[in-house]
XYZ file of C-alpha atoms in Angstrom:
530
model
C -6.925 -5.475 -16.014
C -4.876 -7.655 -13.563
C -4.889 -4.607 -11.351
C -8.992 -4.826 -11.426
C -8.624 -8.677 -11.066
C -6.358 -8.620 -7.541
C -9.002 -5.622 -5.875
C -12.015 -7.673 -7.181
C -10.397 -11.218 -5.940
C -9.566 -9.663 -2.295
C -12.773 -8.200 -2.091
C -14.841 -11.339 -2.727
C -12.554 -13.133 -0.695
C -13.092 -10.460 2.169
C -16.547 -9.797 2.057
C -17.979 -13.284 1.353
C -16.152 -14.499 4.507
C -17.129 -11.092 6.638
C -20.836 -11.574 5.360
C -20.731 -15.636 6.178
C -19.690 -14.655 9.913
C -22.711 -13.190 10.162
C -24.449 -16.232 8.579
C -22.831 -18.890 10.740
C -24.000 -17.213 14.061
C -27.348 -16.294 12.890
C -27.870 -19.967 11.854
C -26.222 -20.782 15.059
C -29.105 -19.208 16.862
C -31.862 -20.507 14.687
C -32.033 -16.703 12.571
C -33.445 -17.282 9.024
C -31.310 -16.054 6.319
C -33.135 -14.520 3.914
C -30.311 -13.235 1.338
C -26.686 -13.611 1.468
C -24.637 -11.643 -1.867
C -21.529 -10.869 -2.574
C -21.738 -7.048 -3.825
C -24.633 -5.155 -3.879
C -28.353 -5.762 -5.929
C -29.235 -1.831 -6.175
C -31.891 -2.937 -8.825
C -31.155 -6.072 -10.167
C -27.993 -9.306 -9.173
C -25.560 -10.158 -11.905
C -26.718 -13.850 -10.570
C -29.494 -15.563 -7.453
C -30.802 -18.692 -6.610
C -32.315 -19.529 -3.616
C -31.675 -22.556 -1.739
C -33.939 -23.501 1.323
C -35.030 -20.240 2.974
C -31.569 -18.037 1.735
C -31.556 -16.523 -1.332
C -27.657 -16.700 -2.656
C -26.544 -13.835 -5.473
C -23.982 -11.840 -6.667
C -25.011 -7.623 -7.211
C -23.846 -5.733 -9.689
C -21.992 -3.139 -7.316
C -18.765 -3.853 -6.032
C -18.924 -2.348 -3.050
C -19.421 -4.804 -0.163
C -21.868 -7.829 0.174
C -24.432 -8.495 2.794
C -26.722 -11.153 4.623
C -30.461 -10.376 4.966
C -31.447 -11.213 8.002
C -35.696 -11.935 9.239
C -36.861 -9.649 11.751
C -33.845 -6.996 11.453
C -33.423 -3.260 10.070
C -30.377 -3.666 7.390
C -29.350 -1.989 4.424
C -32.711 -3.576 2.896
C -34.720 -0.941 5.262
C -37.813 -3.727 4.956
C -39.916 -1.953 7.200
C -42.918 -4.060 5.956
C -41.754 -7.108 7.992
C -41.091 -5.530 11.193
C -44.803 -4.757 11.031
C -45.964 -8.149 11.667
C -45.764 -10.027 14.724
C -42.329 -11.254 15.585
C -41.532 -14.846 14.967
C -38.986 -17.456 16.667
C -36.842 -17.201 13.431
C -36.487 -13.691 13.436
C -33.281 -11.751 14.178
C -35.834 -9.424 16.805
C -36.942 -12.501 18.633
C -33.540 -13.361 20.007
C -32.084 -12.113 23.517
C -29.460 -9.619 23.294
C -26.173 -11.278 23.629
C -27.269 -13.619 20.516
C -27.818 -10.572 18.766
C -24.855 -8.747 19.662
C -22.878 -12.150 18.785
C -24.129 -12.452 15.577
C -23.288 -8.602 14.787
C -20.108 -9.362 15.591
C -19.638 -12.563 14.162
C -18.127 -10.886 10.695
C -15.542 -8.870 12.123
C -14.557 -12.053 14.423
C -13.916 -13.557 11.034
C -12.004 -10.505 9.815
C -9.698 -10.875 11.967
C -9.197 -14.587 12.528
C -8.819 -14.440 8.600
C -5.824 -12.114 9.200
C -4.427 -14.241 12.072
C -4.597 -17.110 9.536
C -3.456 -15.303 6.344
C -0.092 -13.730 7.970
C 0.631 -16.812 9.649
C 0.916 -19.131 6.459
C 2.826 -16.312 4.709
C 5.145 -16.148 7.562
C 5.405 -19.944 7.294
C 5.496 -19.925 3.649
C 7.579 -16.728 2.053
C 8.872 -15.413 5.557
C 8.522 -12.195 7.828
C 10.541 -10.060 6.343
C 10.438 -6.163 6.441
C 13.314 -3.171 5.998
C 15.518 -2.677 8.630
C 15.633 0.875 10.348
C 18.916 -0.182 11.862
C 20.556 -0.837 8.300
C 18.556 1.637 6.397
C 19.857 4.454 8.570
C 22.979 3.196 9.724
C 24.740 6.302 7.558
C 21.659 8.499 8.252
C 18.745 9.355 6.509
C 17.879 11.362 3.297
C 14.919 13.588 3.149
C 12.883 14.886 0.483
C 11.450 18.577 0.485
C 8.607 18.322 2.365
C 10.991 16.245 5.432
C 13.408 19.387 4.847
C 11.123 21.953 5.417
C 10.040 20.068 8.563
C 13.154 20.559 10.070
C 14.749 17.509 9.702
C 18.355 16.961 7.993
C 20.237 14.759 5.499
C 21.920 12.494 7.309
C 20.096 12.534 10.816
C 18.929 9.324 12.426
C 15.498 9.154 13.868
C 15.604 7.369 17.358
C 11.861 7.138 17.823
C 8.338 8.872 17.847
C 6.423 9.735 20.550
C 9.545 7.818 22.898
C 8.791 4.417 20.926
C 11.372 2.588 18.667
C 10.934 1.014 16.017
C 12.641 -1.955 14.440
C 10.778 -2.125 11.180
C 11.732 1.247 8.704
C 8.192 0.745 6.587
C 6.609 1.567 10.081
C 8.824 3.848 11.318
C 7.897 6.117 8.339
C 4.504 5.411 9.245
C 4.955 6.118 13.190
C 6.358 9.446 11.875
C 3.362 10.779 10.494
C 1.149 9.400 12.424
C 2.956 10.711 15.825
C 4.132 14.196 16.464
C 7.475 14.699 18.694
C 10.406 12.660 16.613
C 13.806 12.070 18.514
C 16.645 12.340 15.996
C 20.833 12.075 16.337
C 22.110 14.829 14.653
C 26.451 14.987 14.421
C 26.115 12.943 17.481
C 23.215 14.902 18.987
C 20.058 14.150 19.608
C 17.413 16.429 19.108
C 13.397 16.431 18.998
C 11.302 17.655 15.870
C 8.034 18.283 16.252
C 5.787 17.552 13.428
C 2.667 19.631 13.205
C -0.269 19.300 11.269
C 0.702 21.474 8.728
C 3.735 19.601 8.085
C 2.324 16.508 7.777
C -0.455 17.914 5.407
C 2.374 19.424 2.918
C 4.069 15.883 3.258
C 0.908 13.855 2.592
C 0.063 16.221 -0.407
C 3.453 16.172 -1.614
C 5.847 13.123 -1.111
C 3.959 10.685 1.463
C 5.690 8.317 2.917
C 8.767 8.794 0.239
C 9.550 12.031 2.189
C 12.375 9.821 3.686
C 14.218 7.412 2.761
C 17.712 5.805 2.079
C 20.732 7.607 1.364
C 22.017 6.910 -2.222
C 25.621 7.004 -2.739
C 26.333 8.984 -5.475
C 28.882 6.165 -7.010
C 25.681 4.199 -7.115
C 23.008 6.454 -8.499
C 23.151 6.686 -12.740
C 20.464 9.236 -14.398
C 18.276 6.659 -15.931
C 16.188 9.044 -18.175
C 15.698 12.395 -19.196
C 12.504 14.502 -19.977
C 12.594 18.147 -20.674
C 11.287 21.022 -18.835
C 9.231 24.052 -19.731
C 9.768 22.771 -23.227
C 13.747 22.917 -23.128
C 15.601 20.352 -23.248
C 18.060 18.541 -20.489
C 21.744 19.318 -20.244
C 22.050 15.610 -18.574
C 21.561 12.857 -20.961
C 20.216 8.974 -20.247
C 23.577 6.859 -18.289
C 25.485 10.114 -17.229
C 27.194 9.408 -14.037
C 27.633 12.624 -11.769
C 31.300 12.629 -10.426
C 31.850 16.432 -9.064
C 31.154 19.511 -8.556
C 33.284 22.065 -9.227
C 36.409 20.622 -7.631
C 34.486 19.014 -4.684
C 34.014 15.302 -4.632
C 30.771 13.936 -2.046
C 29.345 10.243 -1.200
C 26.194 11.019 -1.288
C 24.013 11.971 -3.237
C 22.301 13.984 -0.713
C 25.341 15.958 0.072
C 25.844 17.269 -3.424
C 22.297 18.774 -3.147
C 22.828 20.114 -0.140
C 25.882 22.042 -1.616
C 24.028 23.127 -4.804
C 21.406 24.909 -2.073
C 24.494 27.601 -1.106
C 24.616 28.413 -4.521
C 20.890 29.748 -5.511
C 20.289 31.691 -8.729
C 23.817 30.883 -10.284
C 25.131 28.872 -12.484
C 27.916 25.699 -11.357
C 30.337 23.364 -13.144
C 28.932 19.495 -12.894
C 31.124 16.815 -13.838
C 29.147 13.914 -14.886
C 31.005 10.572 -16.522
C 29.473 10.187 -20.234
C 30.213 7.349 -21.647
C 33.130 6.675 -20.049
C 34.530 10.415 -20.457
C 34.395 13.142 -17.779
C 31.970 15.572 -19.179
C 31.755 19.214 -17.269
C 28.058 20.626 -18.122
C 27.036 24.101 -17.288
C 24.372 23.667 -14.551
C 21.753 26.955 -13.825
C 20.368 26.790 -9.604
C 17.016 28.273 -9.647
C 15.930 30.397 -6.386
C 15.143 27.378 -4.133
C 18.485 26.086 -4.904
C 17.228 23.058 -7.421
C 18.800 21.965 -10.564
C 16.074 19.854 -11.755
C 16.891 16.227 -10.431
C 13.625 16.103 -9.809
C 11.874 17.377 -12.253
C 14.195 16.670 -15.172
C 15.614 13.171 -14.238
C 15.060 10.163 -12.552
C 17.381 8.366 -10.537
C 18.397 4.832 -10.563
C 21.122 2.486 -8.823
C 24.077 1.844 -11.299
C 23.793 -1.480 -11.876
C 26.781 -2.824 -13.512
C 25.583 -6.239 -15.540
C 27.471 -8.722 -14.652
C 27.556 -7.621 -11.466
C 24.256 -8.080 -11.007
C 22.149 -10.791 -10.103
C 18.312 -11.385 -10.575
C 16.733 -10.648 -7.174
C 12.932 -11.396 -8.107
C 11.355 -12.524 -10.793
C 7.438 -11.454 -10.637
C 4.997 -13.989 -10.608
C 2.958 -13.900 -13.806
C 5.616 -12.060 -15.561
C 6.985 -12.469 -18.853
C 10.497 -13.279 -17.026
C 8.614 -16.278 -15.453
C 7.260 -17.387 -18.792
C 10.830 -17.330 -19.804
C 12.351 -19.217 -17.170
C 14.007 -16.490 -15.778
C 15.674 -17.493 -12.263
C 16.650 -16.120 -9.032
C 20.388 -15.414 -8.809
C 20.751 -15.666 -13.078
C 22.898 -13.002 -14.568
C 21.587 -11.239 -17.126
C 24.172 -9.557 -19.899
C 21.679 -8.466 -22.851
C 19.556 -10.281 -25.373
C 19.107 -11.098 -28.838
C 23.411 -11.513 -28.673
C 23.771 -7.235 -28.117
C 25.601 -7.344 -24.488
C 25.165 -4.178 -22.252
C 27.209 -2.605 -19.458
C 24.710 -0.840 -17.384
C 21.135 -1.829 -16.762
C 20.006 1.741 -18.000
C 21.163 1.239 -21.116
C 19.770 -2.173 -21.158
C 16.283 -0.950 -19.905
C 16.399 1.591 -22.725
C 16.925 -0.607 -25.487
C 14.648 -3.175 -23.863
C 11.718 -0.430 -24.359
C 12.041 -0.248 -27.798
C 11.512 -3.774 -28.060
C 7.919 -3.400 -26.245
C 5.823 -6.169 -27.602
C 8.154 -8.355 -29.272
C 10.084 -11.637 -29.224
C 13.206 -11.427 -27.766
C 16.457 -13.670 -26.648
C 17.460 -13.385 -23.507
C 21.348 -13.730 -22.804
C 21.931 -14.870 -19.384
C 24.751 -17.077 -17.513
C 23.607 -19.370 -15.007
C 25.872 -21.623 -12.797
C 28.955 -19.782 -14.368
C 27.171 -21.278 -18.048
C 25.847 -18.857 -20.472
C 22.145 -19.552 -21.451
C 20.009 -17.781 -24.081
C 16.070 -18.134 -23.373
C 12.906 -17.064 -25.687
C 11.233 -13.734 -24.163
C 8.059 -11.728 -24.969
C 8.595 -8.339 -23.812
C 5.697 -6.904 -22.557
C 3.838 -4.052 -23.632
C 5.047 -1.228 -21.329
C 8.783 -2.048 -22.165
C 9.522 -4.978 -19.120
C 9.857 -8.511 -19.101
C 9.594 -8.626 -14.485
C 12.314 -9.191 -12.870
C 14.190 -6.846 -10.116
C 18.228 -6.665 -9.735
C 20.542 -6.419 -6.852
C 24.237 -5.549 -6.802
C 26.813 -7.939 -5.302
C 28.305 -4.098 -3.872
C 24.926 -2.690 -2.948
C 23.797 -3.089 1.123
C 20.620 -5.156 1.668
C 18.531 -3.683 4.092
C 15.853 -6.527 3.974
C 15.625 -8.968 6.911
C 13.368 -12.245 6.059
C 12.869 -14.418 9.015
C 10.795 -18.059 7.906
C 9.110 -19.013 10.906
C 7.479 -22.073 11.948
C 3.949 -22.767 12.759
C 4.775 -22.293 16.386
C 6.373 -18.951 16.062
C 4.274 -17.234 13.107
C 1.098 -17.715 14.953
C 2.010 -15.538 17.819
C 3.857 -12.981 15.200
C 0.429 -12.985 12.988
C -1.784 -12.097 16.183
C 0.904 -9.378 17.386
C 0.757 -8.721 13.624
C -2.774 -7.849 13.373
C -3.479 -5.986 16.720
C -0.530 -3.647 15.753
C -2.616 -2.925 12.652
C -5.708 -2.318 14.536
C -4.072 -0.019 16.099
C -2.475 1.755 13.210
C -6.120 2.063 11.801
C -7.041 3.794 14.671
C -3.909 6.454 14.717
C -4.701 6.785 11.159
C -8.639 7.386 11.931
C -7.694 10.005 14.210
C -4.972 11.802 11.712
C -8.520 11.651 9.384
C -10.175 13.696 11.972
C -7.701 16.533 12.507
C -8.759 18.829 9.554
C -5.350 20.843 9.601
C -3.554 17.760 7.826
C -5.946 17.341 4.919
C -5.363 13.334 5.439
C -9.202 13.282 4.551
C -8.308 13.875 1.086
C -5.801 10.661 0.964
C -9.233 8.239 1.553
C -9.196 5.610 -1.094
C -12.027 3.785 -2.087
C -11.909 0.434 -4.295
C -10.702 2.421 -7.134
C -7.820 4.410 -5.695
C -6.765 1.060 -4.117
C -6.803 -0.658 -7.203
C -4.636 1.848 -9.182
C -1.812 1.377 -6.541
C -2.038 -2.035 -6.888
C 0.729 -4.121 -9.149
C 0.578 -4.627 -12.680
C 1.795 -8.244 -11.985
C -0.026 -11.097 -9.994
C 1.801 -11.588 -6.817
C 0.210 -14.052 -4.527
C 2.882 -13.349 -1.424
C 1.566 -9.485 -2.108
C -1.972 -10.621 -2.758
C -2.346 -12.671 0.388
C -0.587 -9.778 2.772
C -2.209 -7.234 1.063
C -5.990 -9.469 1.928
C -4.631 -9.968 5.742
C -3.927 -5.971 6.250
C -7.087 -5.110 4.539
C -8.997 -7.696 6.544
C -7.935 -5.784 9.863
C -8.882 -2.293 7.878
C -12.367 -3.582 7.165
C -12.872 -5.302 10.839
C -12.169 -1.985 12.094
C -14.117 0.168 9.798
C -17.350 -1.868 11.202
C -16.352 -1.639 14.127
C -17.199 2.283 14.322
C -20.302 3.030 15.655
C -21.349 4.913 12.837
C -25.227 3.202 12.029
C -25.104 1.220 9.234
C -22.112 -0.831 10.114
C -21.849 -3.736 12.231
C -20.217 -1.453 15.300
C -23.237 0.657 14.903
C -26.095 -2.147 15.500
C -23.732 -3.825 18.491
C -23.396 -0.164 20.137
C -27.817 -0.085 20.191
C -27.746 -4.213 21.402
C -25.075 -3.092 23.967
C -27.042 0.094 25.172
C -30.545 -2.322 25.001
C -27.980 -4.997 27.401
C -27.241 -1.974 29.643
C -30.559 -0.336 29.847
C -32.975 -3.113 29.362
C -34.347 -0.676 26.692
C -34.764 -0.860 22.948
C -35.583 1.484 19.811
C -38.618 1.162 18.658
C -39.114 0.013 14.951
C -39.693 3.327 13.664
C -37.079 5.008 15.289
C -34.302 2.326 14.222
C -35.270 2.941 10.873
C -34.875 6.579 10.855
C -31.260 5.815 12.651
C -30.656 3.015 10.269
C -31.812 5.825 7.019
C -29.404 7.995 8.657
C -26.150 5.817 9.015
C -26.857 5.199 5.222
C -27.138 8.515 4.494
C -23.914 9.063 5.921
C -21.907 5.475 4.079
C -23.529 6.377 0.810
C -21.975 9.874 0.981
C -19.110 8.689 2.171
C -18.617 6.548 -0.526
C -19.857 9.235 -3.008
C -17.041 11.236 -2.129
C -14.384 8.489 -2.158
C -14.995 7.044 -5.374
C -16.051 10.353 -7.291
C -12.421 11.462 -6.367
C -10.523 8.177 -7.442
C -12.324 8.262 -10.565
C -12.195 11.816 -11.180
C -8.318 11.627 -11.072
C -8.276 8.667 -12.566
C -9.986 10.743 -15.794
C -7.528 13.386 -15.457
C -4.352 10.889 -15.336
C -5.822 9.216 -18.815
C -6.366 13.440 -20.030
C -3.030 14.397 -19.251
């Protein structure tokens, strides 16, 4: 439910401001307002009343908003009124550019609602983002799909399409949105071309976890175990993998790598169980896989005490509790554990219950009331005093985060349109990765975050300024590429035609839309089947 609550609150918020850009410059220029609702009335409004000439609601379908405006063909398609003889209130009555202003007038708001969004967050929480100069100081580790590519654990990618780029969350994203990648390979560099099969097996596959940090293997602790084809794991929840065979490797990628030389035999894994070296039989199917990832799931071994509390989730059960930044947590209800995953794993069993939480704050040891929530968490995140940060947060002032929110924001615009293009190219199926309100929602936290909440508004903002921006009819871009042509030609559609063009561009959103959500919510069925 809070997942529903943060798409529906960042929708309102978007669309009631887009929609009351268009209101402000149509009353600016003396255009009645006949309707202005927040989602749509297809047959009836959860809620209307009208005030003066502008009938105020709220639809039923949560799918965007609009503003009626007199004398104009819109989603309404009242043909009836563009029968009658224009008036000086109507949208039709107006000279071009005070059409073509008012068009406009909600994606100007889009995006000044971005520039002001990103620059109180940057004022308020910071600009922070993941370093690529940290994250791949060692190299990089790749899944499958990066493999298969061509790339390597371990190389270092320089830049795509000859750009570099400071911020790893983009760089991932400048990867498979570009196509020739300059890597350093054993102090080489090389370039790997990404085609558009590639980045259609990535999409399908792995996304933009296809790369990512390299885990040391002292730091990586099988968290849980699940079996596979029905038998069961030779690993079991905390083992620690040490060796294999009598080879020793830092990373975790390198012991993978190694296990790929031995395909369709069997190798000697030494894994640390309970504090005893354990040597477990391992099969290596054809493609050189053990199972990691199918069988187990990997997480950082977090010693305890020394760990700190990183985050604490806004919302959360840990905030309820008074759980703090930088508070060591040991155990609760007086049972201390070593490693997180055993403290996770005892934590689930305790879903939906009173706890005690043991902690030690300012070097004094503190027990505080919990309710563990129903999926097994309280929300909170750990860090190790050993571990590498690869997070840079830089709090700007008002001076500085303005200019960073406006660079912010046309770098997004663009990324929407690399990203429209990658849609168009059939060969990398990045049609099929189109998420409509549903999809969004479902990758959405479970937690209320306002820091997320408010980025999350600002980047959609830009997303939904440029989405009516194309001149697809129907959409804002659509009507301001006709009032543009009209400004050109001194020439204008006549009523009938603009609503066959208007019928059309509907045609084509409602489809659209069809498509979007009838694949969100048919895998949304299957997820709750399965």
């Amino acid at each position: 439910m809070i997942q529903v609550g943060q798409i529906l609150f960042i929708l309102s918020v978007l669309v009631i401001l887009h929609e009351f850009g268009h209101y402000i410059t149509a009353r600016m220029f003396k255009v009645r307002v006949e309707k202005f609702y927040l989602f749509m009335d297809a047959g009836f409004s959860l809620l209307k009343k009208k005030i003066g000439d502008t009938e105020w609601g709220i639809g039923w379908l949560p799918i965007g908003g609009y503003v009626k405006l007199a004398g104009m063909v819109d989603e309404s398609m009242d043909m009836e009124q563009m029968k009658q003889e224009p008036q000086p209130w109507e949208f039709r009555s107006k000279p071009a550019w005070q059409r073509l202003i008012i068009m406009l007038g909600g994606i100007i708001v889009n995006i000044l609602l971005a520039w002001f969004l990103y620059t109180v967050v940057y004022t308020t929480y910071g600009q922070k983002y993941v370093s690529t100069e940290k994250i791949q100081k060692n190299g990089l580790s790749f899944g499958e799909t990066g493999l298969h590519a061509g790339f390597q654990n371990g190389d270092r990618i320089l830049s795509v399409d000859g750009v570099h780029q400071a911020r790893f969350n983009r760089l991932v994203l400048d990867a498979l949105l570009g196509d020739n990648i300059e890597i350093e390979r054993n102090g080489e560099k090389k370039t790997i071309v990404l085609t558009d099969e590639h980045k259609a097996e990535i999409l399908s596959k792995e996304g933009r976890g296809f790369v990512g940090a390299r885990n040391q293997l002292s730091q990586v602790i099988i968290d849980s175990v699940t079996p596979v084809k029905n038998k069961p794991s030779v690993f079991m929840a905390g083992d620690q993998i040490k060796a294999f065979g009598n080879k020793s490797f830092f990373y975790f990628d390198q012991l993978t790598d190694e296990l790929k030389k031995h395909k369709n035999q069997t190798v000697q894994l030494t894994v640390l169980r309970n504090e005893t070296p354990v040597t477990l039989a391992l099969p290596v199917d054809k493609d050189g896989n053990v199972g990691f990832g199918e069988t187990v799931f990997f997480g950082p071994s977090l010693e305890m005490t020394d760990s700190f509390v990183n985050e604490v989730v806004s919302g959360s059960e840990a905030e309820k509790a008074k759980v703090q930044k930088n508070d060591i947590i040991t155990g609760f209800d007086n049972k201390e554990f070593k490693q997180f995953s055993e403290f996770k794993s005892e934590l689930k069993k305790s879903a939906d219950k009173d706890i005690t939480l043991n902690i030690i704050r300012d070097s004094k040891k503190m027990a505080l009331p919990a309710h563990v929530g129903s999926d097994g968490k309280l929300g909170f995140g750990l860090a190790s005093k050993n571990q590498p940060s690869y997070e840079i947060v830089n709090k700007l002032s008002l001076g500085e985060a303005f200019p960073e929110a406006v660079k912010e924001s046309w770098q997004l615009l663009i990324y929407n349109v690399k990203q429209f293009k990658l849609i168009l190219r059939p060969k990398t199926e990045a049609y099929k990765h189109v998420k409509s309100p549903v999809g969004i929602a479902r990758a959405l936290p479970d937690t209320w975050n306002w820091e997320f909440i408010w980025n999350f508004t600002a980047l959609f903002s830009i997303g939904l300024a440029f989405m009516n921006l194309l001149p697809i009819p129907g959409l804002d871009g659509g009507h301001a590429l006709f009032t543009i042509a009209e400004m050109i030609t001194g020439k204008t559609l006549s009523e009938k035609a603009m609503g066959h063009v208007q019928t059309a561009g509907m045609i084509i959103l409602l489809t659209l839309m069809a498509l979007t959500f009838g694949n969100d919510i048919y895998q949304l069925v299957v997820d709750k089947l399965l």
